[in-house]
Every structure is written in structure tokens, then in C-alpha cells.
XYZ file of C-alpha atoms in Angstrom:
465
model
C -31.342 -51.796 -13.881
C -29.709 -48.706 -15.673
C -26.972 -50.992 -17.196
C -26.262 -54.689 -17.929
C -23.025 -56.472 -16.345
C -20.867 -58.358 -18.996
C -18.227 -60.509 -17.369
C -15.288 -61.345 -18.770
C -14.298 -65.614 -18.687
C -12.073 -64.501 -15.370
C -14.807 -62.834 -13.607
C -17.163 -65.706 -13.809
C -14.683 -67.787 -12.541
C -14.413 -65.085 -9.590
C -18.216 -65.400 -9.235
C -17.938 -69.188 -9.379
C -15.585 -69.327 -6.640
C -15.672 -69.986 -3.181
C -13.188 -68.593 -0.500
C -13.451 -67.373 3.082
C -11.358 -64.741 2.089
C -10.922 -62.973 -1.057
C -8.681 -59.486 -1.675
C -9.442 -57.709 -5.437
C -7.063 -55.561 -6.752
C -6.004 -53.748 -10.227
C -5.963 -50.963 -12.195
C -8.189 -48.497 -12.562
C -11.497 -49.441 -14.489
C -10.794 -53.189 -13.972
C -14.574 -53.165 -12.727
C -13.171 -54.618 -8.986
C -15.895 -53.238 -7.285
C -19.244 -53.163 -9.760
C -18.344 -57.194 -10.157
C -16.763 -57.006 -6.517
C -20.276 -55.586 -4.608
C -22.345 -58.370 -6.872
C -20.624 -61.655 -5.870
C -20.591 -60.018 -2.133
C -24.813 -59.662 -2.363
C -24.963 -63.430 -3.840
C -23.152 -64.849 -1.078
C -25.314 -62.739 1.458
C -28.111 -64.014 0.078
C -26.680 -67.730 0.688
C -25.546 -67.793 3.825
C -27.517 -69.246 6.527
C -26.893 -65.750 9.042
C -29.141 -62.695 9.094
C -26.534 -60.156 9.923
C -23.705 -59.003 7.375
C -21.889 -55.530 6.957
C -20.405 -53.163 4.067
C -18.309 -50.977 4.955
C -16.533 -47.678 3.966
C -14.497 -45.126 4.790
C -17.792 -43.251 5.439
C -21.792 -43.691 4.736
C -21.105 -41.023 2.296
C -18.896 -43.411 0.308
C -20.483 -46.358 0.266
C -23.426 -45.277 -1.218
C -21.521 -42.999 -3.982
C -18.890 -46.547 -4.491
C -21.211 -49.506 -4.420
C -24.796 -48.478 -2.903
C -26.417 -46.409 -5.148
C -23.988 -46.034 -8.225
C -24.925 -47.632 -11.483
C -24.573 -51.671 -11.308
C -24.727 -50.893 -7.704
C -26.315 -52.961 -5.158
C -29.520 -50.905 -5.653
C -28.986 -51.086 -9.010
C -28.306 -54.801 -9.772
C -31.697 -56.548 -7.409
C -33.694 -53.116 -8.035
C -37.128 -54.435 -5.764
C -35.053 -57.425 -3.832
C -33.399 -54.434 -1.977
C -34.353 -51.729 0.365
C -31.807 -49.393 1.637
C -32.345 -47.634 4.943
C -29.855 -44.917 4.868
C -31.318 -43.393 8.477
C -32.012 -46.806 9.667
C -35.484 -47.694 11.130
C -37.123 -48.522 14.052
C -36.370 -52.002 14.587
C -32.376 -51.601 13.104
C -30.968 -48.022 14.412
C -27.843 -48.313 12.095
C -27.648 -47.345 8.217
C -28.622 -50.674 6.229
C -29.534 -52.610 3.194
C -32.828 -55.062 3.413
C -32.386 -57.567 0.907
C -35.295 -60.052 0.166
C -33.520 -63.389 -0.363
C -35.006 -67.268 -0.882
C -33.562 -67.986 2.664
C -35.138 -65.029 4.107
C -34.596 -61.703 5.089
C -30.991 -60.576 5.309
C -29.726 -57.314 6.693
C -26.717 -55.714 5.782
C -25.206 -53.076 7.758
C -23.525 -50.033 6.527
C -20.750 -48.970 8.999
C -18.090 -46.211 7.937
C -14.551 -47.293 9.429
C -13.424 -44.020 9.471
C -15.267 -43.116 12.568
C -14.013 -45.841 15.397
C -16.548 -44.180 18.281
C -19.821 -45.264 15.857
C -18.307 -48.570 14.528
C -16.975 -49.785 18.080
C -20.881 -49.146 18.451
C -22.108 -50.541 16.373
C -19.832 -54.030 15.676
C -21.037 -56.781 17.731
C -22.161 -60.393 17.625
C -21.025 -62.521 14.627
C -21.747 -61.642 10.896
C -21.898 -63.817 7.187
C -20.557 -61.288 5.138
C -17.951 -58.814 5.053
C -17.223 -56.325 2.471
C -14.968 -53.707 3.204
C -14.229 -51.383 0.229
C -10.365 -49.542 0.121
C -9.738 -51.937 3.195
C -6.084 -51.152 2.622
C -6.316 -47.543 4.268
C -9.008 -48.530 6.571
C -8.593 -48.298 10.622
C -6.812 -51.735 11.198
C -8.607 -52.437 14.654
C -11.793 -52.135 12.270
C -10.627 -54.793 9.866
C -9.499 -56.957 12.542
C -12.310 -57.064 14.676
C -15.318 -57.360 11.691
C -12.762 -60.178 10.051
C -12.386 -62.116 13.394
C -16.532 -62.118 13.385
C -16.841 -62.643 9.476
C -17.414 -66.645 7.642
C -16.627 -64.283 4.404
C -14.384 -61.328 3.766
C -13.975 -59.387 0.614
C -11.541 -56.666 0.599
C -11.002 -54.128 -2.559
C -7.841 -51.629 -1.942
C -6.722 -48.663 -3.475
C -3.189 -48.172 -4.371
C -2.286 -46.649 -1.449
C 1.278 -46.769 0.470
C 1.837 -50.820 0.365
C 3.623 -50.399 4.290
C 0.504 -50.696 6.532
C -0.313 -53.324 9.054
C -3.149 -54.980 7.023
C -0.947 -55.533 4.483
C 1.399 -57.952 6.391
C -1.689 -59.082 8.558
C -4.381 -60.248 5.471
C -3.314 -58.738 1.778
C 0.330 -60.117 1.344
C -0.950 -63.471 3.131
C -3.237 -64.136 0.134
C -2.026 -66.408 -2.871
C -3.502 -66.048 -6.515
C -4.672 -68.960 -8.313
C -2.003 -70.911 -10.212
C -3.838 -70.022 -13.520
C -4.278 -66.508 -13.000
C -0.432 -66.040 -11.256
C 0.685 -64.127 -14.341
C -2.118 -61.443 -14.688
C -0.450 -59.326 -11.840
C 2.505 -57.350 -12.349
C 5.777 -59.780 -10.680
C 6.355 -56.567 -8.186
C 2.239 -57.471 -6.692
C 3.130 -60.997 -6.754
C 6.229 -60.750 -4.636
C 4.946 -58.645 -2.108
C 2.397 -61.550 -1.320
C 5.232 -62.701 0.748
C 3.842 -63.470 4.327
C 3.014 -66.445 5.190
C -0.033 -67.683 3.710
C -3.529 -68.257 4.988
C -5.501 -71.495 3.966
C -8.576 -70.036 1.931
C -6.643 -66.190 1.114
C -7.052 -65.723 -2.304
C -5.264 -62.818 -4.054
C -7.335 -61.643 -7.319
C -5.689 -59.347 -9.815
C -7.862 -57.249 -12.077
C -6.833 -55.252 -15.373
C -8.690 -53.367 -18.368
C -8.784 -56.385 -20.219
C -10.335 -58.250 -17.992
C -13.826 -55.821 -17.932
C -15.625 -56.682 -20.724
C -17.956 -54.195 -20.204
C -15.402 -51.216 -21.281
C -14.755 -50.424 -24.689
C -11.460 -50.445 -25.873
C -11.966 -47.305 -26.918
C -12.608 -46.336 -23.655
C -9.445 -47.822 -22.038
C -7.038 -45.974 -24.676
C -8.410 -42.840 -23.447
C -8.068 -43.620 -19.726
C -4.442 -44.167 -20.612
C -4.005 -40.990 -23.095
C -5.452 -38.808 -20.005
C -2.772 -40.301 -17.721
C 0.769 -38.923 -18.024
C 3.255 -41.620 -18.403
C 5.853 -42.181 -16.144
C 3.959 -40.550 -12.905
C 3.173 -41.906 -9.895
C -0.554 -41.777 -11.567
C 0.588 -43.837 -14.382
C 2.124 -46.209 -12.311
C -1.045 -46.606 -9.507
C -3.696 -45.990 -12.457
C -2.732 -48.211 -15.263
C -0.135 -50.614 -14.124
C -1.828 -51.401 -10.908
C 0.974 -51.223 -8.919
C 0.877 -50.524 -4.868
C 2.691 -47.034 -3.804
C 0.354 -43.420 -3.040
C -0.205 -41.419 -6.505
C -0.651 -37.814 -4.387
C 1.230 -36.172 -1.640
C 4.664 -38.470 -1.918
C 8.018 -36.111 -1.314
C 10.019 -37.613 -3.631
C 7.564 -37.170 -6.365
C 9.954 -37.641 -9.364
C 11.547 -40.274 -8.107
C 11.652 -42.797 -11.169
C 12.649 -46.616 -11.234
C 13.973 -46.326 -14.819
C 15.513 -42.821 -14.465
C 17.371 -43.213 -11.027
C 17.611 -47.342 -10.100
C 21.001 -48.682 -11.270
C 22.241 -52.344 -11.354
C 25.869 -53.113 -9.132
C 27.453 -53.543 -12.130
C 26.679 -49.596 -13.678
C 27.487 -48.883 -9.508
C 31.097 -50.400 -10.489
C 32.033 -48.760 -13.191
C 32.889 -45.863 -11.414
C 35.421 -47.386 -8.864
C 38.519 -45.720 -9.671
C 41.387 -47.795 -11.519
C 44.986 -45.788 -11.185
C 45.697 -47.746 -14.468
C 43.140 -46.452 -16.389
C 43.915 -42.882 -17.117
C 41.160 -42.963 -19.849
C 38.761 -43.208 -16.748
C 37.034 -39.869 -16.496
C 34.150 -40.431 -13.632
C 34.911 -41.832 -10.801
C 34.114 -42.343 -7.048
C 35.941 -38.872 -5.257
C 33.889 -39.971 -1.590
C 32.713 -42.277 -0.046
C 30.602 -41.720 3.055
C 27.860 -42.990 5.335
C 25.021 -42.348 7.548
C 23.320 -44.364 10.202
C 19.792 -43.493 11.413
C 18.579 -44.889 14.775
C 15.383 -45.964 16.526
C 15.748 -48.733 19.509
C 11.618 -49.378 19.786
C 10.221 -52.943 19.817
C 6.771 -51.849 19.631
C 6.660 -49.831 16.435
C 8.472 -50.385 13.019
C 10.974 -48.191 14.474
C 14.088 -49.088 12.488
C 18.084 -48.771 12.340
C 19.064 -47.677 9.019
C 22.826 -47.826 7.046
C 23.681 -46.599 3.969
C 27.230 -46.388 2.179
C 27.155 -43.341 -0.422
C 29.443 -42.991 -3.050
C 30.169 -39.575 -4.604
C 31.778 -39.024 -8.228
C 34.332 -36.411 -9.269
C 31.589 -35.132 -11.758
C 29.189 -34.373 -8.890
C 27.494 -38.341 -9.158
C 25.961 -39.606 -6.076
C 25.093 -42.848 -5.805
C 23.683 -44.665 -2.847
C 25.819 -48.340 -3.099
C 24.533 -50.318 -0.146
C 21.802 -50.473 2.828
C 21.870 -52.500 6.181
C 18.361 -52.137 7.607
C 17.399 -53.701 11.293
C 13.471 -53.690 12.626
C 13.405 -53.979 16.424
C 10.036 -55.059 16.250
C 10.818 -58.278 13.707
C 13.511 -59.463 16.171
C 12.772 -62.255 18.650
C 15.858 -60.223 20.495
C 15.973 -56.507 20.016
C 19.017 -54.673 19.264
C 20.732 -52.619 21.469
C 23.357 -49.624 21.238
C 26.196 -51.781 21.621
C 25.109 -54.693 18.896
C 24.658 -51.885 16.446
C 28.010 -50.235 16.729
C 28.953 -54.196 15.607
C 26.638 -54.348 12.992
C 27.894 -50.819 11.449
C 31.302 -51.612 11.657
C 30.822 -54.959 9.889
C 28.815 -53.087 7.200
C 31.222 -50.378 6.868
C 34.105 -52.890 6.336
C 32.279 -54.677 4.099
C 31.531 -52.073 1.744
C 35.271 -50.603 1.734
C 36.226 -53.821 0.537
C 33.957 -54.292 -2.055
C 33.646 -50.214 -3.338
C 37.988 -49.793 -3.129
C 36.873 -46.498 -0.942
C 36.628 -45.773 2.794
C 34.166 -43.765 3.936
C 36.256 -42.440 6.870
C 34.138 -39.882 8.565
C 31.181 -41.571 8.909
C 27.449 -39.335 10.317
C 25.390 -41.500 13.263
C 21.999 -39.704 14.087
C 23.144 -37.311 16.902
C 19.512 -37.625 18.626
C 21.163 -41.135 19.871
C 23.593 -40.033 22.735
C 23.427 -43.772 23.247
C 25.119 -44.944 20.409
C 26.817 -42.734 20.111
C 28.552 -43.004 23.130
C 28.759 -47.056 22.921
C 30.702 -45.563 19.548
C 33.084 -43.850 21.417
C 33.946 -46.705 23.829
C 34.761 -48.706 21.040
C 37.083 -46.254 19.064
C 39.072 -46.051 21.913
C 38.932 -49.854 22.804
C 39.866 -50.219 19.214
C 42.617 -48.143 18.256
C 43.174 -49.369 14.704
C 39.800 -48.250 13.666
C 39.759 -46.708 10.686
C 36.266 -44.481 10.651
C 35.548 -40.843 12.374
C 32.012 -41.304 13.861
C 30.536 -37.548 14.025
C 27.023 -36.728 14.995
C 24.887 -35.423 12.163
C 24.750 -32.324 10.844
C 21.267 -31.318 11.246
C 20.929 -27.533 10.913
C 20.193 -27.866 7.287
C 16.051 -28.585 7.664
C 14.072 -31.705 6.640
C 12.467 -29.128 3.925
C 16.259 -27.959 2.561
C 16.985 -31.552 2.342
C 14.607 -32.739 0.722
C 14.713 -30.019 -1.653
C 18.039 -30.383 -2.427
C 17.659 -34.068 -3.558
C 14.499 -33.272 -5.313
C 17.000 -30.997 -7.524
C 19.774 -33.868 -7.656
C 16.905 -36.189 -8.648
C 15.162 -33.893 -11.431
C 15.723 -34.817 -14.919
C 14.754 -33.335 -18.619
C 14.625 -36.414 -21.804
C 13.929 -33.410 -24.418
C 17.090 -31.250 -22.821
C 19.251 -34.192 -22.109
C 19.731 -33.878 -18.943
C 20.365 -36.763 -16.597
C 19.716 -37.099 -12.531
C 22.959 -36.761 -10.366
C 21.425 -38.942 -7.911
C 21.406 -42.741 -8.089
C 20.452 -45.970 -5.715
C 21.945 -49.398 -6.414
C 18.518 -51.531 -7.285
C 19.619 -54.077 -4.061
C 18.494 -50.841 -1.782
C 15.112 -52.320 -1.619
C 14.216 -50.602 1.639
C 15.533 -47.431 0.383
C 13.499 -47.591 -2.575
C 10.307 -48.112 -0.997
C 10.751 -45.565 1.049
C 11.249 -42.841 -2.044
C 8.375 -44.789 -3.257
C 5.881 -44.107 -0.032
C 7.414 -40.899 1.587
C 4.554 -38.292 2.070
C 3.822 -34.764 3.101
C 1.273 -34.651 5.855
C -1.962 -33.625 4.570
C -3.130 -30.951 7.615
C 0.456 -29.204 7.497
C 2.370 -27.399 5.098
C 5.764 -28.669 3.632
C 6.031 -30.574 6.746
C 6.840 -34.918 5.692
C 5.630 -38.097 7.805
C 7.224 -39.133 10.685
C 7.261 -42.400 8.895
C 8.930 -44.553 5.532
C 11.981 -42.231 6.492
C 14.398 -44.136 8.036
C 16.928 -44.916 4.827
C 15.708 -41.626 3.987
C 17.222 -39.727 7.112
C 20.297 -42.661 6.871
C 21.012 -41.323 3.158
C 20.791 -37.612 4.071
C 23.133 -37.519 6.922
C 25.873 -39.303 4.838
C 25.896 -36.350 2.029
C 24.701 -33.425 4.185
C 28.144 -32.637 4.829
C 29.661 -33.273 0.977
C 26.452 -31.308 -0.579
C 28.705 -29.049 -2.450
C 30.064 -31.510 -3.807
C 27.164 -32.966 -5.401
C 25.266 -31.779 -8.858
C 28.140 -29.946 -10.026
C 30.162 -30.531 -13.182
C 34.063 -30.244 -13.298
């Protein structure tokens, strides 16, 4: 062994304990997988099956994250291992020998990001599973080497906290009742689904690896710029993607305001000392009718200051796929005019012309039926305005959004901290990595919602009277 693993008094009790399924998570450094990879080799080495599998997003990987690194597997039971990166006669596929009391155990190495070899190669019914950044991994992968698993250990990356495995496995985990406080409250109440007997959540920080100096940890954080999506991933250990997000200056302190700060600028004709107030009020409603896909219907009720303010006051989200009876055109021109009353009442403002995605002649039509079955309604409903670009858009909010602490400057763009939908969104909205300046067709929904409502008002917006 190159190195010697000191555990910390919670990693020994991670060691000690027993689970059919087990999820690590953290920060950065928190030693998930060097302490991670060891517990996974002991329980290989107990279990009464021959066959077990790591896996990775490729071979490559797995031998650079937990194969060959330092306090690797190789590393840790040096002659009790033999690793067969080309495979051999009698096992074809990539894989570690390891020479345990009970015999013989083989442990495939399988790289998930290639479905044609792993559909291959998985088969039969395995003791061990350790998949490493299972959060991003190919979700047919996880489910079909969990379904054949006794023992799963998962480590993720901090990647966009939307996926299917998160609702599936992650957020169906619990922590211990001792160790509850050692994740950040935003980790803990995403583990919201409902839970699994045996899914244990573990939560890992710097000061829980006792084999890094402290030294070492205050220049990990001195590195990392504070207040970036980096910062946030990297030393908080908090779910969301640290590279290629659209929004990336969105900040929770800079641009998330309570109701109450939202209310201050409702106009009062009685208070002629008021000097900020709401000027427009508007909405957008974004539209997607699937029940197969987290295709979703999207409101949002946007207030606009006379000093160029805009604030995003309220959100009505609807997933056709979550609903035992999926929505139709009709049920949403309900829904929207219940959430548009409903926020006139409570902002003092009506949004009057309101913008309703104009790729849905559907309901858009159903719309029209019931403005004129309904002659005392109150709201315009006008197709969106979409000759301004998804790029020019999103550029233009990215300028509303920007702020400067040394120049005193302050965003002109605001969300109401109940927009929880909205907010994840700005938290997990990404460019695609093989085009340029071209966004997923995905975690847009409140986006789109948001952009038709002040498309049309954009002047307005930024400037200072």
C-alpha cells in the first residue's frame, strides 16, 4: 500500500454497517469513494455469490476513480487482488480477481456509458454492486444491475438533481437519525419519495476525512470562488451542475426574495412617499399535454416596477405524467384562470394581456371559446411573442440578473422564494454540450412560462426613471 486509510468515528460506523442499499454523497474531498470502494471489496469478500460488478461511466474511469488510484482497490489488498483489464480466457469481460476466505470472487468491470457492451454483458444475479457517479449513469443500467444486486452502493456527483434515479433510488433513501444533521437541510428535503426499507442516505464532508489535513481543506476552499455554482457543488455539497448551466449567475442570496420584500412594492395611492412600485403586471403560460415524459404546464404571474424591477410573484406548475388523470386543454384554461384571479387579488394588479405558448393551437383555441362564453372576463389571451430567440432571451435576463457588490449595483430581476419549480430550473438549465449557444430541451418549462410574460414589456425592464 502507497498510503494508510484513517477513518474518521463516522466512517467506521459506515464500515460497520449493514444495508442492502447505501447512496454516499458530499463535498468534494469527503473521501466518499477511497472509504466508499473499501467497504464495497469487504462485503464482496463476504457474500456467499461469486459474481459482483463495479461500474463506471467507462473502463477508463474506473480504474483512474477506484481501480488503480492510491487507496484503490489495487491499492488497499495489494496480492489479494488481480485485475484483468483485457479479461482472460475463462472471463471475456474486464475484471478484478480477488482472493477471499470464502473463495474466489470475481468482480466485473462494466462501463454504463456504453448500453450495447453492458446489455452484453449483464446477466444472471450478482452480490455486489458498486456503481460510481450513479446519478448521471444510463438509468436502464442502474435498474437492471440493482434489480439483480443483494447490495448496492451508489456515489453521485453533483450533477442536475432532476433525473429519474433520483426519484427512483437517491431521494428514497433516509439518513440515520444520528447523522440527519451532517447534510445541508436543502439534501435532506429532497429525500422526499417515499422511502425504501434498507435505503440509507450517507452524507460526507471535509471534516469527516480524517485523512486530510486541515491545511489541506482551507486551500481546497481558497482555490474555489465563493458564491459560484463551484462553490456551491464543491464545498457545500449541494445537488445542481457546476459547468454548462445558462443561468450561470443566478444566485439564491442575490436574486430569491421572501413575499413579504415581493409586497412592498404593491402600490398604495395613500402613500405618496412610495417611490417603487408595481407599473405591470403580466403572465405567461407554457404548455406540454404528454403523459409519458415530465412534459409540464407552467404559470407564472410577473410583476414589473416603475424603476425597471421585475419580479416573478407566483408559479402554478402541472406534470401530466404525476397525474392519475391527465390534463387536458380545456382543464387548463380553468386552472389559469383560477391562478390568474388569484394572484390579482392578492398582488392589487391585473395582468390583463396575458402570453399562452402559441405552439398550442389547442389551448389556445379552448381559450377563445371561453372568452366568448364568458363575457365578463377580464384577461386578453395573446399567443407569444416568439421572434425574439431562445439565445436573445436568455441574454437579456442574464443582463437583468448580473450584479457588481464592489460597484453597488443590484439585479433588476427577482423570484418570490415560493417559486420552487422556477428556481430549480435557473438552478439546472444547461447549454447542450455538442452545440453552440443552443440550451436543453429540458428544466425549461417556468423558464419559457417567465419569458413569454415579459417578452413583450422588455423595454420596460432594467431601466431607471
Amino acid at each position: 500500500m502507497s498510503g494508510r486509510l484513517i477513518l474518521s468515528d463516522k466512517y467506521k460506523a459506515f464500515i460497520r454497517y449493514d444495508a442492502p442499499m447505501e447512496v454516499l454523497e458530499g463535498t468534494t474531498a469527503a473521501g466518499k469513494t477511497t472509504v466508499g470502494i473499501f467497504k464495497f471489496i469487504l462485503k464482496v469478500a463476504q457474500s456467499p455469490k461469486k459474481y459482483h460488478i463495479v461500474a463506471a461511466k467507462d473502463i477508463g474511469t474506473a480504474e483512474k476513480n477506484f481501480i488503480n488510484k492510491d487507496l484503490g482497490i489495487v491499492d488497499d489488498f495489494g496480492i489479494l487482488t488481480e485485475y484483468n483489464g483485457n479479461g482472460t480466457k475463462d472471463e471475456k469481460i474486464p475484471h478484478i480477481l480477488l482472493h477471499a476466505p470464502l473463495g474466489d470472487k470475481v468482480i466485473y468491470v462494466m462501463g454504463y456509458g456504453d448500453k450495447k457492451k453492458w446489455q452484453k454483458a449483464l446477466g444472471g444475479q450478482y452480490g455486489c454492486l458498486y456503481i460510481d457517479e450513479a446519478n448521471t449513469a444510463d438509468i436502464d443500467f442502474v435498474r437492471e444491475a440493482v434489480m439483480r444486486a443483494d447490495y448496492t452502493m451508489m456515489t453521485l456527483n453533483p450533477d442536475a438533481p432532476d433525473l429519474p434515479i433520483y426519484r427512483e433510488y437517491i431521494n428514497c433513501c433516509r439518513p440515520l437519525p444520528e447523522y440527519v444533521a451532517d447534510a445541508p437541510a436543502e439534501i435532506n428535503e429532497m429525500l422526499c419519495e417515499e422511502p425504501k426499507q434498507g435505503y440509507v442516505h450517507w452524507f460526507f464532508s471535509f471534516e469527516h476525512n480524517a485523512g486530510l489535513p486541515k491545511e489541506k481543506i482551507e486551500q481546497i476552499k481558497l482555490n474555489t470562488p465563493k458564491g459560484t455554482k463551484l462553490w456551491k457543488n464543491k464545498i457545500l455539497g449541494l445537488r445542481g451542475k457546476a459547468t454548462g448551466l445558462v443561468f450561470c449567475n443566478f444566485n439564491h442570496k442575490k436574486h430569491i426574495i421572501t413575499k413579504k420584500q415581493a409586497q412592498s412594492f404593491i402600490r398604495d395611492d395613500g402613500d405618496a412617499e412610495k417611490s417603487e412600485y408595481y407599473e405591470i403586471f403580466t403572465s405567461g403560460l407554457d404548455t406540454a399535454y404528454s403523459s409519458k415524459s415530465p412534459d409540464t404546464i407552467a404559470m407564472s404571474y410577473i410583476g414589473i416596477t416603475n424603476k425597471g424591477r421585475c419580479v416573478v410573484l407566483d408559479e402554478k406548475v402541472y406534470n401530466n405524467a404525476a397525474l392519475d388523470v391527465p390534463i387536458a386543454p380545456s382543464d387548463t384554461v380553468n386552472n389559469y384562470i383560477d391562478f390568474l384571479e388569484r394572484n390579482r387579488k392578492e398582488w392589487g394588479g391585473i395582468a390583463k394581456n396575458v402570453f399562452v405558448d402559441s405552439a398550442d393551437q389547442a389551448t389556445i383555441t379552448e381559450l377563445a371559446k371561453y372568452k366568448r362564453s364568458h363575457p365578463e372576463c377580464l384577461y386578453v389571451f395573446n399567443g407569444a411573442y416568439k421572434k425574439v430567440t431562445i439565445v436573445d432571451r436568455i441574454m437579456l435576463q442574464l443582463g437583468w440578473m448580473s450584479y457588481d457588490d464592489d460597484k453597488g449595483k443590484k439585479p433588476d430581476y427577482y423570484i418570490v422564494d415560493t417559486c420552487n419549480n422556477y428556481i430549480k430550473e435557473l438552478d439546472t438549465y444547461s447549454w447542450k454540450e455538442d452545440k453552440d449557444q443552443e440550451p436543453e430541451d429540458s428544466n425549461d418549462h417556468m423558464v419559457n412560462s417567465t419569458q413569454y410574460g415579459w417578452i413583450p414589456y422588455r423595454a420596460k425592464i432594467g431601466e431607471r426613471k
